[in-house]
Coordinates of C-alpha atoms in Angstrom, one line a residue:
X1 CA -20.3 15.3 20.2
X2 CA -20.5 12.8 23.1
X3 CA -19.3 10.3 20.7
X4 CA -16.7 12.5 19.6
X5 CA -15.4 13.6 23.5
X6 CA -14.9 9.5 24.1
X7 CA -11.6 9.7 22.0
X8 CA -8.3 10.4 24.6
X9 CA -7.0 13.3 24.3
X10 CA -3.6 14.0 22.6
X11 CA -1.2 15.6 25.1
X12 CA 1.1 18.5 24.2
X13 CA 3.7 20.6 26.0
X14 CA 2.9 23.5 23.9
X15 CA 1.4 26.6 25.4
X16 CA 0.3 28.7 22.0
X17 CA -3.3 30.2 21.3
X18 CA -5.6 28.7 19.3
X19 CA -8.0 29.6 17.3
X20 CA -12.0 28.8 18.0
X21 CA -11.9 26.7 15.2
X22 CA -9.6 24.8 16.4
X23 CA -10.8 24.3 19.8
X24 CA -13.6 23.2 18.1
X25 CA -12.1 20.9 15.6
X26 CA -9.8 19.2 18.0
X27 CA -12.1 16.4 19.6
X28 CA -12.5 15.8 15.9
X29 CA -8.9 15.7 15.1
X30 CA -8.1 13.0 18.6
X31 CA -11.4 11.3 17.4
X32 CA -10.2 10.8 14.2
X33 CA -6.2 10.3 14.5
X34 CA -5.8 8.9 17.9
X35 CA -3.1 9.8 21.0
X36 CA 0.3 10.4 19.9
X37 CA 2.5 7.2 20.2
X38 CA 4.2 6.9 23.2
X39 CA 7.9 5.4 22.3
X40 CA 10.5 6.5 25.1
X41 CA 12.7 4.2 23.8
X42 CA 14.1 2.3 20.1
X43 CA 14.0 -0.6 22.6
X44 CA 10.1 -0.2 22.7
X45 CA 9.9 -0.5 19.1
X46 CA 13.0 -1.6 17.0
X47 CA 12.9 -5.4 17.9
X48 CA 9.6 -6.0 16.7
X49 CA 10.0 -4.4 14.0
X50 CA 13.2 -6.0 12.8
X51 CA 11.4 -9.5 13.4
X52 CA 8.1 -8.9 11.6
X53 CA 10.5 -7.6 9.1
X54 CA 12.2 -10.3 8.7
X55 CA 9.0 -12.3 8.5
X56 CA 7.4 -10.7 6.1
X57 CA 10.2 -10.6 3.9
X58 CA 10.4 -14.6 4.0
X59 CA 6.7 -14.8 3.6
X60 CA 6.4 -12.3 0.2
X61 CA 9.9 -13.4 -0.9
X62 CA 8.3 -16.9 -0.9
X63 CA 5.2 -16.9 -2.8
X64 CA 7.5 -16.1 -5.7
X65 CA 8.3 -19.3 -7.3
X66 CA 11.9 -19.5 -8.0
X67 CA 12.5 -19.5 -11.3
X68 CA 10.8 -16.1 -11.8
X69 CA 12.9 -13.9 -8.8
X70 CA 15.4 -13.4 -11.3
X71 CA 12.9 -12.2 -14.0
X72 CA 12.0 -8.3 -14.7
X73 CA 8.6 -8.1 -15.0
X74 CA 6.7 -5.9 -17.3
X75 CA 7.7 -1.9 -16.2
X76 CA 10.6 -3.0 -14.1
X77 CA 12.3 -4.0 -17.2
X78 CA 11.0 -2.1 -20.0
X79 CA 10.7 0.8 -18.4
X80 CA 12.9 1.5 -14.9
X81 CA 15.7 -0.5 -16.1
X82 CA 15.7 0.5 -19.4
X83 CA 15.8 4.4 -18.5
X84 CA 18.3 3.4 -15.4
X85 CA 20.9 1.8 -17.8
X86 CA 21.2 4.9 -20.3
X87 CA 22.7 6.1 -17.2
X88 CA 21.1 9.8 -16.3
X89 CA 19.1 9.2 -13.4
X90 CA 17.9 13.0 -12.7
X91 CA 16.4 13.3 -16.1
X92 CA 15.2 9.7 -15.5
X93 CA 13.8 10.4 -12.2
X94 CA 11.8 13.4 -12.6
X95 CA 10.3 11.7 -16.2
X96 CA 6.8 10.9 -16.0
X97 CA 5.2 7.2 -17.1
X98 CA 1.7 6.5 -17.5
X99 CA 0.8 10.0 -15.3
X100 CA 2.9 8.9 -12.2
X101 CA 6.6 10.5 -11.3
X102 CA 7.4 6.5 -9.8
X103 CA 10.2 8.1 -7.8
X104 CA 10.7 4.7 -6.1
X105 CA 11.0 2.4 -8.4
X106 CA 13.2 4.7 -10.6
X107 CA 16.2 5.0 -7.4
X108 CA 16.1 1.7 -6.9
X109 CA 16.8 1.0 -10.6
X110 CA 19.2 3.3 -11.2
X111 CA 21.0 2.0 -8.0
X112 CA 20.7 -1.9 -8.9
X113 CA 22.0 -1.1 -12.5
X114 CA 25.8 0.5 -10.8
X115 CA 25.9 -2.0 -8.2
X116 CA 24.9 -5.3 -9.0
X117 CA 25.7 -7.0 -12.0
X118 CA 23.3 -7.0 -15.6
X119 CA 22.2 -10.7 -15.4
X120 CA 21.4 -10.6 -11.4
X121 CA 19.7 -6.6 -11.3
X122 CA 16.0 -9.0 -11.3
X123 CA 16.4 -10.6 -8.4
X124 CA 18.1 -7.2 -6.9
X125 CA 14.6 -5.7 -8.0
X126 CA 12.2 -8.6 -6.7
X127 CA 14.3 -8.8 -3.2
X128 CA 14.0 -5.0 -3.0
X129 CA 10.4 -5.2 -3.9
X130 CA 9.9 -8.0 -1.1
X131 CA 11.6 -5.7 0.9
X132 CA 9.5 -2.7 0.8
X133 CA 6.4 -4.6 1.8
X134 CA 8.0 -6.3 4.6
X135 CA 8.8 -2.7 5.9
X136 CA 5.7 -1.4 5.3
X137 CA 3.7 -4.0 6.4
X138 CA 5.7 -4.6 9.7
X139 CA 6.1 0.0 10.0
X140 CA 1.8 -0.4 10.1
X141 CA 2.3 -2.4 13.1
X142 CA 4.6 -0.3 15.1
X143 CA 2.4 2.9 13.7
X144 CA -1.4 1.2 15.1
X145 CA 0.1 0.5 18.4
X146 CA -1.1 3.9 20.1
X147 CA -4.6 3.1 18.3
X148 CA -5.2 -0.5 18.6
X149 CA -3.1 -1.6 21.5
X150 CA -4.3 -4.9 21.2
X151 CA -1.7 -6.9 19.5
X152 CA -3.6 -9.6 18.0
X153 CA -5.9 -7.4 15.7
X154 CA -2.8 -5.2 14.8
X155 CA -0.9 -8.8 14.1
X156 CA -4.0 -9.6 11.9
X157 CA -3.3 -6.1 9.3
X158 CA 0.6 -7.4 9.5
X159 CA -0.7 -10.7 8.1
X160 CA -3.2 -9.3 5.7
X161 CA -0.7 -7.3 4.2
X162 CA 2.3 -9.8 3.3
X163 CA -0.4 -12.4 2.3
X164 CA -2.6 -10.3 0.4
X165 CA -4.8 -12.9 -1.8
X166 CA -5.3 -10.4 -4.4
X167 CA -1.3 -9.1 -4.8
X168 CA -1.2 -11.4 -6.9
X169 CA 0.9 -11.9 -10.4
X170 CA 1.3 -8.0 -11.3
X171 CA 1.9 -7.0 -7.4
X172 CA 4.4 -9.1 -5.4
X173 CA 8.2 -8.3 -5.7
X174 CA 7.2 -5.6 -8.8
X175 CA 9.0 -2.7 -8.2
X176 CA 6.5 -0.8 -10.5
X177 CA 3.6 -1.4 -8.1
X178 CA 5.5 -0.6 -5.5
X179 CA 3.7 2.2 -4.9
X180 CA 0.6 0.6 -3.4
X181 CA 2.0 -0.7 -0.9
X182 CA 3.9 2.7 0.1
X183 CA -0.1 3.9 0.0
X184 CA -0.9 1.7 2.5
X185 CA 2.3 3.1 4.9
X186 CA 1.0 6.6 3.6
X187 CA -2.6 6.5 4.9
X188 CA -1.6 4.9 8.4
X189 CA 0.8 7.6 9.0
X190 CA -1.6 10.3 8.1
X191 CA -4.3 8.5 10.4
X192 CA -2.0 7.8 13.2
X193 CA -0.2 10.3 15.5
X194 CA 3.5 10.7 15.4
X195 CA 5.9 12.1 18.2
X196 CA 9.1 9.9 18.4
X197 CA 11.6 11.5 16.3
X198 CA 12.8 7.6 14.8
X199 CA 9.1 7.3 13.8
X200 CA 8.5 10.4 12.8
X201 CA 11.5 10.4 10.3
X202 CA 10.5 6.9 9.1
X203 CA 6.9 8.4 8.1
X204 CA 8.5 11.0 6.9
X205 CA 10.6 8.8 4.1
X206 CA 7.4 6.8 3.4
X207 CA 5.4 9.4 2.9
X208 CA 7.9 11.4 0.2
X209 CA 8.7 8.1 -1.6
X210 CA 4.8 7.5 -1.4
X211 CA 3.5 10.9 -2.8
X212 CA 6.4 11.2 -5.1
X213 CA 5.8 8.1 -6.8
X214 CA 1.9 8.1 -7.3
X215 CA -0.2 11.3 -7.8
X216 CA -3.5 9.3 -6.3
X217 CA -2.1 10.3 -3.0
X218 CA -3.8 13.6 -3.7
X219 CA -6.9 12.2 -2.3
X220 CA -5.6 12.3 0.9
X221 CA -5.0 15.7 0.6
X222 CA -8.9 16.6 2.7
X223 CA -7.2 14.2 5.4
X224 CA -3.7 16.8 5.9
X225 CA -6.2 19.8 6.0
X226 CA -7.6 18.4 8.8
X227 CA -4.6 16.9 10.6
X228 CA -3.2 20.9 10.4
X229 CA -6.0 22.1 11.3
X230 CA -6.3 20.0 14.5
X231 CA -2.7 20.2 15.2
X232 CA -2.0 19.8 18.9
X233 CA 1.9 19.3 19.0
X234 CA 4.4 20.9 16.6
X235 CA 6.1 17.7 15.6
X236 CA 2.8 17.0 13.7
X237 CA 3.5 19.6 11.3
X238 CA 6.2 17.2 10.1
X239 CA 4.2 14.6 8.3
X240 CA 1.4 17.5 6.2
X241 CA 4.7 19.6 5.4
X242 CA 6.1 16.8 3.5
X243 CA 3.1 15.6 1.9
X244 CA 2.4 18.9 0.9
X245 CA 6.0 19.6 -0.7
X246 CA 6.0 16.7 -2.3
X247 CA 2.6 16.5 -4.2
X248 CA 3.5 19.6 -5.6
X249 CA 6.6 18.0 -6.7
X250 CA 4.5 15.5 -8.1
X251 CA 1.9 17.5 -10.1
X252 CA 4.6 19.6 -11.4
X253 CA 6.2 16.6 -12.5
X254 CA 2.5 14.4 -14.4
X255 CA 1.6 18.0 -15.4
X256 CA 0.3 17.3 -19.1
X257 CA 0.5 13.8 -19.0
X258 CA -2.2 10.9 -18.8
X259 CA -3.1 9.3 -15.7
X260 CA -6.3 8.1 -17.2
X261 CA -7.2 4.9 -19.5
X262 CA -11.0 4.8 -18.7
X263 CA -12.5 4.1 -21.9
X264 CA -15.8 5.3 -20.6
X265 CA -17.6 6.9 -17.4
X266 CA -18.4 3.9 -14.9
X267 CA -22.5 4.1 -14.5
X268 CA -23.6 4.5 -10.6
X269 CA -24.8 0.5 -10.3
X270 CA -21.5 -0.4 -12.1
X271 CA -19.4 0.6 -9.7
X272 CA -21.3 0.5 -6.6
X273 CA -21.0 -3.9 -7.7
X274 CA -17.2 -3.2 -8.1
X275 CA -16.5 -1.5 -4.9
X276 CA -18.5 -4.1 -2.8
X277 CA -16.9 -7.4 -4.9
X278 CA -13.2 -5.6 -5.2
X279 CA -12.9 -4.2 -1.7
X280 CA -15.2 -5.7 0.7
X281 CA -16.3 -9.4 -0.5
X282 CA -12.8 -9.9 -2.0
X283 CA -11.1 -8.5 1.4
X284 CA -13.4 -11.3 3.3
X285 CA -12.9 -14.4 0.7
X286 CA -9.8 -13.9 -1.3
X287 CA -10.0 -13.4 -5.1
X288 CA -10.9 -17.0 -5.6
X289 CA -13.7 -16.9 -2.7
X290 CA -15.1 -13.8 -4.2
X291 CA -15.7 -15.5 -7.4
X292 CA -17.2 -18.6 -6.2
X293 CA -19.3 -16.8 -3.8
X294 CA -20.5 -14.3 -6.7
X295 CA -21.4 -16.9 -9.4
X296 CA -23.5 -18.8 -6.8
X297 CA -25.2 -16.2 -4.8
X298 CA -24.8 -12.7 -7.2
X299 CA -26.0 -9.9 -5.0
X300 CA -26.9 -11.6 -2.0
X301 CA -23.4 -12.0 -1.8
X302 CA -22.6 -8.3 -2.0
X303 CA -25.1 -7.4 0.1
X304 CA -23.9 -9.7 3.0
X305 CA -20.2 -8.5 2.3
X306 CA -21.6 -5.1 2.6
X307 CA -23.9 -5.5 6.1
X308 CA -21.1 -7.6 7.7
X309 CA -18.1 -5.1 7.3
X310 CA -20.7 -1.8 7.8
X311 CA -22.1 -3.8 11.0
X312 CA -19.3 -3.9 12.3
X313 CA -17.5 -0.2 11.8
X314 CA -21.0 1.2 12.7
X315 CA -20.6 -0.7 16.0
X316 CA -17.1 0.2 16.5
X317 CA -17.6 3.5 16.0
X318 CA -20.3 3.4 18.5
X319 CA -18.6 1.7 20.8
X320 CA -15.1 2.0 20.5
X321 CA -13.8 5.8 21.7
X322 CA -10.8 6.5 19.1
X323 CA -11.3 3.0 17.8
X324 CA -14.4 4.0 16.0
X325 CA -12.8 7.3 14.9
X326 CA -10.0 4.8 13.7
X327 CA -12.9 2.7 11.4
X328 CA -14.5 5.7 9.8
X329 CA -11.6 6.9 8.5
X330 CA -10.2 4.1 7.2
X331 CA -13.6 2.6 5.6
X332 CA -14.7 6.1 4.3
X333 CA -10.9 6.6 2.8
X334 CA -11.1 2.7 1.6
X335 CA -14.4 3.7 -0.4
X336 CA -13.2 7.4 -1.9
X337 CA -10.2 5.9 -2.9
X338 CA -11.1 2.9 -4.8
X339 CA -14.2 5.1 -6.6
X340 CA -11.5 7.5 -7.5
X341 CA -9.2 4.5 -8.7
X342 CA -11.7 2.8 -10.7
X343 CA -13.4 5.6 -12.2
X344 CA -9.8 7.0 -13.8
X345 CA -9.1 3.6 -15.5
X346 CA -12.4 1.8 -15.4
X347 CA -13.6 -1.0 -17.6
X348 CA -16.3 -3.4 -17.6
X349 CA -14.3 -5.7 -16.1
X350 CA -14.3 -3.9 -13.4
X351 CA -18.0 -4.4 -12.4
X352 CA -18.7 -8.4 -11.9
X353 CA -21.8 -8.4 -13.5
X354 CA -20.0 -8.1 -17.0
X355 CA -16.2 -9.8 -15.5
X356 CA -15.1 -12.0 -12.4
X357 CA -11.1 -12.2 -13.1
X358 CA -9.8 -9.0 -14.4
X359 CA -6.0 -6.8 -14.6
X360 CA -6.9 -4.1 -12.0
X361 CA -6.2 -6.4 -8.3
X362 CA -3.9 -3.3 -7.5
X363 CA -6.4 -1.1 -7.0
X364 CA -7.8 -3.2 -4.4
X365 CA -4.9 -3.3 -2.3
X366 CA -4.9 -0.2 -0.1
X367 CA -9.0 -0.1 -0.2
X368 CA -8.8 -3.8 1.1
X369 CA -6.2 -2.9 3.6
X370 CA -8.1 -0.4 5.3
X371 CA -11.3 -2.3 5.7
X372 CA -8.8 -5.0 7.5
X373 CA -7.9 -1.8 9.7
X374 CA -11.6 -1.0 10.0
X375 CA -12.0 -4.9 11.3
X376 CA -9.3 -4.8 13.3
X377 CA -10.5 -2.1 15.5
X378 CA -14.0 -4.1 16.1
X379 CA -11.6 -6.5 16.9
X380 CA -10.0 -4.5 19.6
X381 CA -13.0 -3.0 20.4
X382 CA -14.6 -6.6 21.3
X383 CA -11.3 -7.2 23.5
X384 CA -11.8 -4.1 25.5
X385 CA -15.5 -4.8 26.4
X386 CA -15.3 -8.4 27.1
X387 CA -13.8 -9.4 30.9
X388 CA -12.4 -12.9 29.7
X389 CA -9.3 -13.0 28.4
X390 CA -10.3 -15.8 25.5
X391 CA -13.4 -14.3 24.9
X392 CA -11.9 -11.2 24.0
X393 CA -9.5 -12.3 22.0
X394 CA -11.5 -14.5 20.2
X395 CA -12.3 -11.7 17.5
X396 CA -8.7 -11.4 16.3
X397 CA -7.7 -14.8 16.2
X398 CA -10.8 -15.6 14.1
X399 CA -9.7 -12.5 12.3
X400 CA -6.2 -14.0 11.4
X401 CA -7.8 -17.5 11.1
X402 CA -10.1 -16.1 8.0
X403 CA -7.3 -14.4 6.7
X404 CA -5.0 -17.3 6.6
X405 CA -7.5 -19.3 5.0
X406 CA -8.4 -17.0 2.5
X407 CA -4.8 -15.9 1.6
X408 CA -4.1 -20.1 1.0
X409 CA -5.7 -20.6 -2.7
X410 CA -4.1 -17.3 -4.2
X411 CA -0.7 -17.0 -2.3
X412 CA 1.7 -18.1 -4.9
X413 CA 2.6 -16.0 -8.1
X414 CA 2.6 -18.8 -10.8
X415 CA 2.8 -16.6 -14.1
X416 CA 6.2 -15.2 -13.6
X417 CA 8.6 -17.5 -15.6
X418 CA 9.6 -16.7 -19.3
X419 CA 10.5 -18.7 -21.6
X420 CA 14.3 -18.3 -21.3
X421 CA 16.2 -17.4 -18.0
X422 CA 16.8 -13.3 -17.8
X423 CA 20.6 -15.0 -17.2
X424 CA 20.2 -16.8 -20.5
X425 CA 19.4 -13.3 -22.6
X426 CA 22.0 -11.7 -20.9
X427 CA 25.2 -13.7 -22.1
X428 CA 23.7 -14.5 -25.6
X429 CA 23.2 -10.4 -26.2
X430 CA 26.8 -10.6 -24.8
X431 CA 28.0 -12.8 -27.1
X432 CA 25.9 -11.5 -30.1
X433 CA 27.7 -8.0 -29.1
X434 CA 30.9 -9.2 -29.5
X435 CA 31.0 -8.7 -33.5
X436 CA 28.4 -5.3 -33.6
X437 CA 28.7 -1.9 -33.3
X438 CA 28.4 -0.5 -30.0
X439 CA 25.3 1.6 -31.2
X440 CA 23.7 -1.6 -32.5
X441 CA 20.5 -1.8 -30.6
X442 CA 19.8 -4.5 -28.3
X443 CA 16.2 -6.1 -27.1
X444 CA 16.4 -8.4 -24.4
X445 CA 13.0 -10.3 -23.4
X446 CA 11.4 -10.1 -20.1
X447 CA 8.2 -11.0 -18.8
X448 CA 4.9 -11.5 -19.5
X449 CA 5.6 -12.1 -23.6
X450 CA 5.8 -9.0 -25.6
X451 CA 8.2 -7.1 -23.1
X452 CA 11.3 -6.3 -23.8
X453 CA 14.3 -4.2 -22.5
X454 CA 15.9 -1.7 -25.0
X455 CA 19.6 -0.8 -25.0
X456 CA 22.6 -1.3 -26.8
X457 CA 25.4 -3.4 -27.3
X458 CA 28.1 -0.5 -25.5
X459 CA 26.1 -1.4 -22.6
X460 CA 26.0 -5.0 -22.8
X461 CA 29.3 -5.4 -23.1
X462 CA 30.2 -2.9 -20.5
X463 CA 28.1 -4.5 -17.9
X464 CA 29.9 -6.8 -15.3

């Protein structure tokens, strides 16, 4: 408990009885979420935000290549778009797809479809896409600031999540993986401590859009149990209120549908190897680092993934109050969630003993996140004990020196392009429609090869 009591208190107005369990669960609950952010003021909050925003939209927008912004990719097409353009978007947003409700993507679709016109609605989707991780991504940094005041390591997450190494082809501006970054936002609100009512309305948005889109959120459900438990203030019923309501949505919605794809039960070895190549040695070396480092060293190279990152949250939590708190939570989460993940669609090329490059790099996104989280803590940890100035900030800027070198070799999306421009398919279904029958059906390719987006000519020639 003397560990525990190191975490500041949270500070309420509230005079209510509480229970003994709660009295006793409470230096838990500050240990584990942190003080309450401290925003008197959008002034405090709204101008960084907007820049790091802006940022982070230039810097995901950009690893796009240009010739594939304007390209629907995979789901967004055949699926979101599809759906969006027979033009019922209740039935289409409470439809279920591969065991997730994908409430996200499916308003955006149906809202690019009305408004922008048929041979532009990819780009609407990528810029949209772009968007969302830019305002997740810069929403994490306004969120950590009660936690990690230290604004280097909370500038180091920022960067790790527009640069992510391993959001790679099937992640960056994809509406229909969307939802992993809106896991990320998720997980730092329900680890942070909202009071401001901006903030607490923004975590409120992400975390509806979040749980209503994927069903994986449930396992954060032990994490809301807690956070009601140790409730201090009544404005942090807000955030478990909403989860709550909306996983229920959720379930109601995937209820007799399949999430699952696992062709078999992952063994214990197998994916003990995944989690420590797909979350902690890719988090420190980027996809191509991982690989290189595996195929010369095998499980040395685990193991020192492993020590480094434990070494490090083990001190932290030692040493670092809240901070430590902070690191457990986010590693433990970071490990439950990708086991969970991985054992639901797992395949042998999941474990790198039987596959190096596999499908699956958005499962790693949120799990590799959160060790980042977990870093940056040691991070500010290191800056609080250490007297000098550049000594203490010498752990976050070789934090976001490794990250920038790591994002380098797997920042741009180069499989993107189809063979003909989505602008291209567009006017020659057009022109094809111009002598059919309005309930001719219509395919028009996307990408990667295969894909395709069904209508029919009514629509085609209806769109502007």
């Amino acid at each position: 408990m003397r560990l525990l009591a190191q975490g500041p208190r949270i500070v309420s107005g509230a005079r209510t009885r509480v229970s003994r369990a709660q009295r006793r669960l409470r230096p838990i609950g500050d240990w584990l979420f942190g003080p309450e952010d401290a925003h008197s003021t959008w002034l405090k909050f709204v101008p960084t935000w907007l820049v790091l925003l802006i940022l982070g939209f230039i810097t995901t927008y950009s690893r796009l290549p240009p010739g594939s912004r304007n390209v629907l990719w995979a789901e967004d097409g055949a699926v979101f778009v599809a759906r969006a353009l027979e033009g019922s978007p209740l039935a289409s947003f409470l439809e279920p797809y591969a065991g997730y409700m994908h409430a996200f993507p499916r308003i955006v679709a149906s809202i690019a479809v009305n408004v922008v016109p048929l041979a532009y609605v990819p780009l609407a989707l990528t810029v949209a896409a772009c968007l969302l991780t830019a305002f997740v991504s810069a929403f994490v940094y306004i969120l950590l600031q009660p936690r990690i005041p230290a604004k280097v390591p909370r500038f180091a997450v920022w960067l790790g999540v527009v640069t992510l190494p391993i959001a790679n082809v099937e992640v960056i501006g994809s509406l229909a993986n969307s939802h992993w970054y809106l896991l990320v936002g998720l997980i730092v609100v329900l680890v942070t401590s909202q009071h401001h009512p901006a903030i607490l309305i923004a975590s409120g948005v992400v975390v509806a859009l979040a749980v209503l889109s994927d069903p994986l959120s449930g396992v954060f459900l032990p994490i809301v149990l807690v956070r009601l438990i140790a409730l201090r203030s009544p404005r942090q019923l807000v955030v478990p209120v909403i989860y709550l309501v909306s996983l229920g949505i959720q379930l109601e919605v995937v209820l007799g549908s399949s999430l699952g794809e696992a062709r078999a039960l992952p063994t214990v070895p197998g994916l003990v190897r995944s989690t420590i190549f797909r979350v902690f040695l890719v988090g420190l070396s980027g996809e191509s680092g991982a690989a290189a480092a595996y195929l010369s060293w095998g499980v040395l190279s685990l193991l020192m993934a492993i020590i480094l990152v434990l070494t490090a949250v083990v001190w932290t939590m030692l040493r670092g109050g809240q901070l430590g708190g902070l690191a457990f939570l986010s590693t433990g989460t970071a490990l439950v969630f990708f086991a969970a993940s991985a054992s639901i669609r797992w395949t042998t090329k999941f474990d790198p003993a039987t596959g190096i490059t596999w499908e699956g790099s958005r499962y790693s996104i949120l799990p590799i996140t959160l060790v980042l989280i977990s870093l940056a803590a040691a991070a500010a940890v290191w800056k609080q004990r250490r007297k000098s100035l550049i000594v203490g900030a010498s752990a976050g800027v070789v934090l976001i020196a490794l990250l920038s070198i790591i994002a380098l070799p797997d920042f741009a999306v180069t499989a993107r392009e189809p063979q003909r421009a989505w602008v291209a398919e567009v006017a020659e279904a057009q022109q094809a429609c111009r002598t059919l029958p309005g309930s001719q059906a219509v395919g028009l390719p996307i990408a990667p090869g295969g894909w395709k987006v069904l209508t029919t000519c009514d629509v085609v020639r209806g769109a502007r």
